[in-house]
PDB file of C-alpha atoms in Angstrom:
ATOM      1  CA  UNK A  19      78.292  -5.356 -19.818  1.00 73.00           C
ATOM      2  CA  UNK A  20      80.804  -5.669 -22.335  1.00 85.00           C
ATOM      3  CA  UNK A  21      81.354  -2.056 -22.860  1.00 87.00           C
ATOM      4  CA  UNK A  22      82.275  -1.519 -19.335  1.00 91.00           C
ATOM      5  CA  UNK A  23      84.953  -4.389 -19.408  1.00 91.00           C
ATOM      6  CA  UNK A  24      86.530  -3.563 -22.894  1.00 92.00           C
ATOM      7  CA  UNK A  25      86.564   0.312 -22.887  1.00 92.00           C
ATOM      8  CA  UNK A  26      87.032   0.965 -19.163  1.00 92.00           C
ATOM      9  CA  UNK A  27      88.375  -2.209 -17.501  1.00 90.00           C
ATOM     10  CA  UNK A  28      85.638  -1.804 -14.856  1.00 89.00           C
ATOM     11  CA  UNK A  29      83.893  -5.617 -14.577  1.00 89.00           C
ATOM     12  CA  UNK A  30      79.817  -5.957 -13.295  1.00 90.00           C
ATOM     13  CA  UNK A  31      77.925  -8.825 -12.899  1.00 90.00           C
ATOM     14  CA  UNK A  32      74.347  -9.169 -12.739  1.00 91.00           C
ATOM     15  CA  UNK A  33      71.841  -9.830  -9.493  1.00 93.00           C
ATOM     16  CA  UNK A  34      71.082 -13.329  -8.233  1.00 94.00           C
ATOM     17  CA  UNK A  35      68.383 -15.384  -6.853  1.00 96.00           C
ATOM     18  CA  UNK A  36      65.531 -12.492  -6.724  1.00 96.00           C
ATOM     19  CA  UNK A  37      67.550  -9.686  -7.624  1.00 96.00           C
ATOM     20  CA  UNK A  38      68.569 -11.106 -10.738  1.00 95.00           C
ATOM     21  CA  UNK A  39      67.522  -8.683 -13.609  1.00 92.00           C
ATOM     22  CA  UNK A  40      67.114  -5.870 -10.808  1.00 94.00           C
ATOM     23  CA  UNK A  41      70.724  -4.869 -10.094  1.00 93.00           C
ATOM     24  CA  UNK A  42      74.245  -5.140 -11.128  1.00 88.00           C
ATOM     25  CA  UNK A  43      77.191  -5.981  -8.874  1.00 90.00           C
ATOM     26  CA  UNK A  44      80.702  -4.235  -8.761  1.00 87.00           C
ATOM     27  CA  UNK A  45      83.305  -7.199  -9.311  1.00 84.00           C
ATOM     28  CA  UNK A  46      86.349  -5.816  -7.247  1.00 81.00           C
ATOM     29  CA  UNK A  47      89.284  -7.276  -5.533  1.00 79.00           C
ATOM     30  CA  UNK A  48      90.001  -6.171  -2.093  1.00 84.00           C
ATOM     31  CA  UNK A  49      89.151  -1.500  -1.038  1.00 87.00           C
ATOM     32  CA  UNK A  50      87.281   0.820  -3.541  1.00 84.00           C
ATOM     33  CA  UNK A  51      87.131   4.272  -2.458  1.00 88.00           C
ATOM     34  CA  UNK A  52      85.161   6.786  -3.603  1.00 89.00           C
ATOM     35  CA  UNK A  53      86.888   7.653  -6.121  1.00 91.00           C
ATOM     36  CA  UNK A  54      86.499   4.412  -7.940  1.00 90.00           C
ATOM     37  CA  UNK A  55      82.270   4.304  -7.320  1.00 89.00           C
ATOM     38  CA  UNK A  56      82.372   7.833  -8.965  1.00 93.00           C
ATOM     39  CA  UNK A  57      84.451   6.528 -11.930  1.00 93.00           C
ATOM     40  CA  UNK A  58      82.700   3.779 -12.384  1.00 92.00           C
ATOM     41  CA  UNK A  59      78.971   5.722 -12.530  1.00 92.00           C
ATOM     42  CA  UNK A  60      80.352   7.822 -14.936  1.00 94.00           C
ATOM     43  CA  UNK A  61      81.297   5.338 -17.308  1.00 94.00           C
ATOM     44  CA  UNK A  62      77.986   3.508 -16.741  1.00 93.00           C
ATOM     45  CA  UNK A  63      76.843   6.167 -17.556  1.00 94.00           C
ATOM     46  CA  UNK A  64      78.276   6.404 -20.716  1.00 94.00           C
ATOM     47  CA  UNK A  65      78.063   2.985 -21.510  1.00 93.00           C
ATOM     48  CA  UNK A  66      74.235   2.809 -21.085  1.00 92.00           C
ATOM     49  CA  UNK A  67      73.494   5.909 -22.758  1.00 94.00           C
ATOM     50  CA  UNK A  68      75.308   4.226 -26.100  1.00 93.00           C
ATOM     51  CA  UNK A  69      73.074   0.792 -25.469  1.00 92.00           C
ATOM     52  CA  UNK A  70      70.096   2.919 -26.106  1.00 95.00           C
ATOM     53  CA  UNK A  71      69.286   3.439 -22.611  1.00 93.00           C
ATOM     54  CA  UNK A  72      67.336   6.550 -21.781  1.00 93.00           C
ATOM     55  CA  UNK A  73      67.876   8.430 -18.634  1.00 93.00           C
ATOM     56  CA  UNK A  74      69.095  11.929 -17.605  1.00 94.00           C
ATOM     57  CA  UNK A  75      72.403  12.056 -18.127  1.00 91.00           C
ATOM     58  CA  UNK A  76      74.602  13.055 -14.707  1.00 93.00           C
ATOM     59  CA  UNK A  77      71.758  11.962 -12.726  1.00 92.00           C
ATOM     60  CA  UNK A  78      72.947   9.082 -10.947  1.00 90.00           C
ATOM     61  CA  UNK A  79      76.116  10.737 -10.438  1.00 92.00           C
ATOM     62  CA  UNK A  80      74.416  13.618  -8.790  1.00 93.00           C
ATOM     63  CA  UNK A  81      73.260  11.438  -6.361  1.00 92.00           C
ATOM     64  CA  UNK A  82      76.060   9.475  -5.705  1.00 92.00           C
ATOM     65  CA  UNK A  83      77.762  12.404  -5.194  1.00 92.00           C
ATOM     66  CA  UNK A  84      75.045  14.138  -2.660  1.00 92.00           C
ATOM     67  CA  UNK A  85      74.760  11.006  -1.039  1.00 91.00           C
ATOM     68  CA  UNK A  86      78.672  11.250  -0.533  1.00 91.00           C
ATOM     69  CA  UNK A  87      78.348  14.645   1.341  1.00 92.00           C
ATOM     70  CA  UNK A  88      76.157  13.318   3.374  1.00 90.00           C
ATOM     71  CA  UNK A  89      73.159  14.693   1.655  1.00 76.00           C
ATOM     72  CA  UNK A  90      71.460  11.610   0.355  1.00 60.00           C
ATOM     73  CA  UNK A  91      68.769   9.208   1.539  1.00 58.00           C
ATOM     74  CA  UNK A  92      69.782   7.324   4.790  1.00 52.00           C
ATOM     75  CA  UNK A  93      71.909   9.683   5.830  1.00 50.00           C
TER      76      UNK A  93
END
């Protein structure tokens, strides 16, 4: 996603093999805390929402965020 690399520096990749088309993956280079995940939902977030992508805005980050407190599914 272009927007996420030239606006926010944040670089994803899509799935491979049977997951391509079906997820995106996080390029990173060595820890990301929590703090970075969160950052980088928000600004997928944005970045989708000005693609034309229609969703409830906060929503994922909501659920990161419960799933963080322990709150979420599989924990």
């Amino acid at each position: 996603m272009k927007g996420l690399k030239s606006e926010f520096a944040s670089t994803v990749a899509g799935g491979q093999g049977q997951l391509k088309g079906k997820i995106l993956r996080i390029a990173h280079l060595g820890y990301y805390d929590p703090t970075d995940i969160l950052g980088l939902l928000a600004t997928l977030e944005i970045v989708l929402t000005r693609l034309g992508h229609r969703f409830e805005p906060g929503r994922g980050m909501a659920a990161a965020e419960s799933c963080y407190l322990g709150r979420g599914r599989g924990n």
